[in-house]
PDB file of C-alpha atoms in Angstrom:
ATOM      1  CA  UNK A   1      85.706 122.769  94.007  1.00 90.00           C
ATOM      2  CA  UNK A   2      84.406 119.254  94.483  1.00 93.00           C
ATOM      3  CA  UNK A   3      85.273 117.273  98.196  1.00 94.00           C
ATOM      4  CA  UNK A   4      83.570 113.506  97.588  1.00 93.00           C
ATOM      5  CA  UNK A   5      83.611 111.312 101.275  1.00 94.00           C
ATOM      6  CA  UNK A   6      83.828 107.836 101.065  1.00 96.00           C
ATOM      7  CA  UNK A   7      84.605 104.576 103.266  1.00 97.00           C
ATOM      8  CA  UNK A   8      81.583 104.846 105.584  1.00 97.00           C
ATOM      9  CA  UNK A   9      80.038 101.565 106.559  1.00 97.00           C
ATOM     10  CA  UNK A  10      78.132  99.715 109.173  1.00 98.00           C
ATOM     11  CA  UNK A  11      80.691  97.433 111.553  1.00 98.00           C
ATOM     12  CA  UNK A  12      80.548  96.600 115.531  1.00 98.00           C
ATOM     13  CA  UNK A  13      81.320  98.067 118.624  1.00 98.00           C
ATOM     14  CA  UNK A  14      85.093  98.204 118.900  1.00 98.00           C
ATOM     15  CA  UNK A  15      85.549  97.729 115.014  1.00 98.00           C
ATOM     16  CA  UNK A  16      87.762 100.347 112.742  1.00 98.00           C
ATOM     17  CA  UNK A  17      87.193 102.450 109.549  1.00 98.00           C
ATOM     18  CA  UNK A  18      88.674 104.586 107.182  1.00 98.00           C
ATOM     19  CA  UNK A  19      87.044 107.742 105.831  1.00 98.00           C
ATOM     20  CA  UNK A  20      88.405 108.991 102.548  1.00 98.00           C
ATOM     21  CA  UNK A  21      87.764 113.161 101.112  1.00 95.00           C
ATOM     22  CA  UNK A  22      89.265 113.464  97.643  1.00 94.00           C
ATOM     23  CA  UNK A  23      89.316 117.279  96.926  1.00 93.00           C
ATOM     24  CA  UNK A  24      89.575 118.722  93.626  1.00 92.00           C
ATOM     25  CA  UNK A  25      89.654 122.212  92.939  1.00 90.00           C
ATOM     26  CA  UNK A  26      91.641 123.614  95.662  1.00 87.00           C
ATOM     27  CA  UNK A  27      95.123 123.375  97.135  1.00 80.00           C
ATOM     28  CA  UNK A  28      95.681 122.244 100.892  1.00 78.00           C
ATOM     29  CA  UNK A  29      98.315 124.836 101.269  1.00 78.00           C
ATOM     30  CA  UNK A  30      95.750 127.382 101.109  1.00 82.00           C
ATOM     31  CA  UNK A  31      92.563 125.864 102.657  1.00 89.00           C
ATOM     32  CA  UNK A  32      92.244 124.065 105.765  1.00 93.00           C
ATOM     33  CA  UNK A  33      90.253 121.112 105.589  1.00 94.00           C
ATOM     34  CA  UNK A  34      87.710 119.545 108.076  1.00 96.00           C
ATOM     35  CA  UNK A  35      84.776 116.210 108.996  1.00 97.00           C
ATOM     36  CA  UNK A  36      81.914 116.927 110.219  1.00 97.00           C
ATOM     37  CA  UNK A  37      78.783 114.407 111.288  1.00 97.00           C
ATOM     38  CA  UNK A  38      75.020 114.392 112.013  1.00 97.00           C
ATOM     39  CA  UNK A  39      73.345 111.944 113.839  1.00 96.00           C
ATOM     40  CA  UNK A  40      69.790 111.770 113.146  1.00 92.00           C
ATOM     41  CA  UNK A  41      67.516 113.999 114.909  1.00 94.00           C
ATOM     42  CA  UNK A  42      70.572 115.561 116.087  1.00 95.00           C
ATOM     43  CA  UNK A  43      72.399 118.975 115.037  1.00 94.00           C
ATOM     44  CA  UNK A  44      75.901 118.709 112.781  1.00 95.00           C
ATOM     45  CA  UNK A  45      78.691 118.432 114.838  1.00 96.00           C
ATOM     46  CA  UNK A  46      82.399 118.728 113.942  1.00 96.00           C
ATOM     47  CA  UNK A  47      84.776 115.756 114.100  1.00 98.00           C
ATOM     48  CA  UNK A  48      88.379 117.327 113.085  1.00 98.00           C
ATOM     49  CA  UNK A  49      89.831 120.071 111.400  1.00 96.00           C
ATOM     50  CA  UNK A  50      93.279 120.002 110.177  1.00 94.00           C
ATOM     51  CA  UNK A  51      94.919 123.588 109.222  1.00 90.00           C
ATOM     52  CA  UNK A  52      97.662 124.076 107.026  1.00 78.00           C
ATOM     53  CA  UNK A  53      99.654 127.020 108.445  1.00 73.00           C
ATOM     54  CA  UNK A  54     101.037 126.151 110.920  1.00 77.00           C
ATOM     55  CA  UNK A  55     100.037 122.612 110.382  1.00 81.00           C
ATOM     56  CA  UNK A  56      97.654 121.969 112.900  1.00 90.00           C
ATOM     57  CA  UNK A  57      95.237 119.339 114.110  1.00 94.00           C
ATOM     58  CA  UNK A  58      92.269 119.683 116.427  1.00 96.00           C
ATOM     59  CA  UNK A  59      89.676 116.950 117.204  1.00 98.00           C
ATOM     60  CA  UNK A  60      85.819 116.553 119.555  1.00 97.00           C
ATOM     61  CA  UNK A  61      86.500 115.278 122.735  1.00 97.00           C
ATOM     62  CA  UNK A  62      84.431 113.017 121.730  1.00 97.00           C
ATOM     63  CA  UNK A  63      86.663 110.914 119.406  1.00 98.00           C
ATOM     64  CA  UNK A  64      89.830 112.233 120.614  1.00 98.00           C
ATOM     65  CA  UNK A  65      92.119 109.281 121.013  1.00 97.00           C
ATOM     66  CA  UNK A  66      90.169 107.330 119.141  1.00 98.00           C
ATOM     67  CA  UNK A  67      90.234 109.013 115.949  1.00 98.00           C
ATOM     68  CA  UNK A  68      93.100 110.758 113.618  1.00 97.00           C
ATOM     69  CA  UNK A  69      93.087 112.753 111.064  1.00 96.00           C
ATOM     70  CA  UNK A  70      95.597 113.170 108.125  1.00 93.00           C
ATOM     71  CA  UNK A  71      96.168 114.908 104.656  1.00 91.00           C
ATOM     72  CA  UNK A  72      97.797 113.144 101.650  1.00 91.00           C
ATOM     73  CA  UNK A  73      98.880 116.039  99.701  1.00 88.00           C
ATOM     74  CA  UNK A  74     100.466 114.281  96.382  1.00 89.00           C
ATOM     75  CA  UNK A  75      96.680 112.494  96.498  1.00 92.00           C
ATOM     76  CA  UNK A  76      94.657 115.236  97.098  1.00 91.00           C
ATOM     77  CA  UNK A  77      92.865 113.472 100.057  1.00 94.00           C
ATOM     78  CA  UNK A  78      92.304 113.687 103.593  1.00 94.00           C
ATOM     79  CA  UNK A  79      91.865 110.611 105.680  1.00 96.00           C
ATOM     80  CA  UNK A  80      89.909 110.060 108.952  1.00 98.00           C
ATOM     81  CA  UNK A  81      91.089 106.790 110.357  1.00 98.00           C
ATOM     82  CA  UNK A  82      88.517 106.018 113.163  1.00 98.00           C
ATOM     83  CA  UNK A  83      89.194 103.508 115.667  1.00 98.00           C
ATOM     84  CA  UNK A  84      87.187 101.503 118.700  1.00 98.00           C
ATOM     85  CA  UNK A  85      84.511 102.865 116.944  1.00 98.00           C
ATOM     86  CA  UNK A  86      81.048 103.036 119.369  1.00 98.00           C
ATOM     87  CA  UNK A  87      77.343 103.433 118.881  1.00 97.00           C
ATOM     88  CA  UNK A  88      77.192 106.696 119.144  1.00 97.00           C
ATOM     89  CA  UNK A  89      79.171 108.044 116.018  1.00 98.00           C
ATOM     90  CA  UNK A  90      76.894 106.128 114.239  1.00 98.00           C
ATOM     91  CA  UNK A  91      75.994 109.273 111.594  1.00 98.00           C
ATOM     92  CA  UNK A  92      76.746 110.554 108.230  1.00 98.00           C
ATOM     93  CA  UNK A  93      80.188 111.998 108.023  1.00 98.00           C
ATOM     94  CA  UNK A  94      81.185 115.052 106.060  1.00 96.00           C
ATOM     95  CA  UNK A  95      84.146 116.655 104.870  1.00 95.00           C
ATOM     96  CA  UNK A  96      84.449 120.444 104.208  1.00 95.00           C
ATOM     97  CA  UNK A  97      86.776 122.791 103.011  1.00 94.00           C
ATOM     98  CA  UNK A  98      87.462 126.533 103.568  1.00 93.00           C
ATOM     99  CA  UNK A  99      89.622 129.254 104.791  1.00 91.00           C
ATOM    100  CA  UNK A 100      91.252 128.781 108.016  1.00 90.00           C
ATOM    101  CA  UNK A 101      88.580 131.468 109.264  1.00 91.00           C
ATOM    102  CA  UNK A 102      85.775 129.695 107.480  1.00 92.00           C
ATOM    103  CA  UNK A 103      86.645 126.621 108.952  1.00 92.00           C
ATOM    104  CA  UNK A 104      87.192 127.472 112.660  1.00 91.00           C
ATOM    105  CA  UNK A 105      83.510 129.322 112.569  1.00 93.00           C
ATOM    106  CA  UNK A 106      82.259 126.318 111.328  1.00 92.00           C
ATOM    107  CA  UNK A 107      83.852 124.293 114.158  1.00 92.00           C
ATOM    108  CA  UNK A 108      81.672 126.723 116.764  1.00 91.00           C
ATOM    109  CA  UNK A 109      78.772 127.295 114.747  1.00 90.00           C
ATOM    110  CA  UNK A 110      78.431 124.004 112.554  1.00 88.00           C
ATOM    111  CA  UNK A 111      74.982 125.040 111.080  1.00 85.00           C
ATOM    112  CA  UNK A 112      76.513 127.442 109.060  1.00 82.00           C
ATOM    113  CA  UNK A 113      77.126 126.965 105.652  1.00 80.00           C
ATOM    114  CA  UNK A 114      79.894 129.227 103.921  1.00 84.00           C
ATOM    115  CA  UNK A 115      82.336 126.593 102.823  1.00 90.00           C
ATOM    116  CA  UNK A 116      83.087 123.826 100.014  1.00 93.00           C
ATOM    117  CA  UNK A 117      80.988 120.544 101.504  1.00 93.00           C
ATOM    118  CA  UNK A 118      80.958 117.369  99.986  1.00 91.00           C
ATOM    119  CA  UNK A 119      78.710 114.436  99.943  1.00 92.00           C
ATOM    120  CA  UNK A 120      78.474 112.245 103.152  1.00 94.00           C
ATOM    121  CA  UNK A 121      79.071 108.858 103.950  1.00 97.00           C
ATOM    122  CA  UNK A 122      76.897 106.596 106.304  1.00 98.00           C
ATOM    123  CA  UNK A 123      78.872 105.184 109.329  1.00 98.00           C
ATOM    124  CA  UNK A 124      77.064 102.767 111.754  1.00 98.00           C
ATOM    125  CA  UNK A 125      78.644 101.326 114.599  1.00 98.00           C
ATOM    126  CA  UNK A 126      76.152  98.494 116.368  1.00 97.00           C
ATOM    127  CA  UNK A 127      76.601  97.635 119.717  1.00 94.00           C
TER     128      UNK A 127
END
């Protein structure tokens, strides 16, 4: 199983990006797929998790309304559009992929470990 991030970038205050997590390995039917971020000095924290049965979406208060999550099956890749983007999700962003029990532990104890995880990408918002 291989999840690679991409799309991170630095823009302003206000300004919009796209994060990209092409998955190989793995169909979304079975897993349930989720973005996590760590600021620096600060602990991982997750973002969104989408699960695939039911379909269902949760996101952070922190970036709900702002940010949405969605899956492109026929690609293979989850999305994470992000939107009036601030300073403070300045981090690097990571996608992750497990079962949907994996993945909601992960969303209350983020440290842990016992899922697919793929290489982050750099977002920096400047004020």
């Amino acid at each position: 199983v291989q999840l690679q991030a991409s799309g991170g970038g630095s823009v302003q205050a206000g300004g919009s990006l796209r994060l990209s997590c092409a998955v190989s390995g793995l169909t979304f039917d079975n897993y349930a797929i989720a973005w996590f971020r760590q600021a620096p000095g600060k602990e991982r924290e997750g973002v969104s998790f989408i699960l695939t049965s039911p379909r269902t979406t949760q996101y952070a208060d922190s970036v709900k309304g702002r940010f949405t999550m969605s899956v492109d099956n026929a690609k293979n890749t989850v999305y994470l559009q992000m939107n009036n983007l601030k300073p403070e999700d300045t981090a690097v962003y990571y996608c992750a992929a497990g079962t949907k029990d994996q993945v909601l532990r992960l969303w209350v104890f983020p440290d842990g470990q016992n899922a697919y995880w793929g290489v982050g990408t750099q977002v920096t918002v400047s004020s």
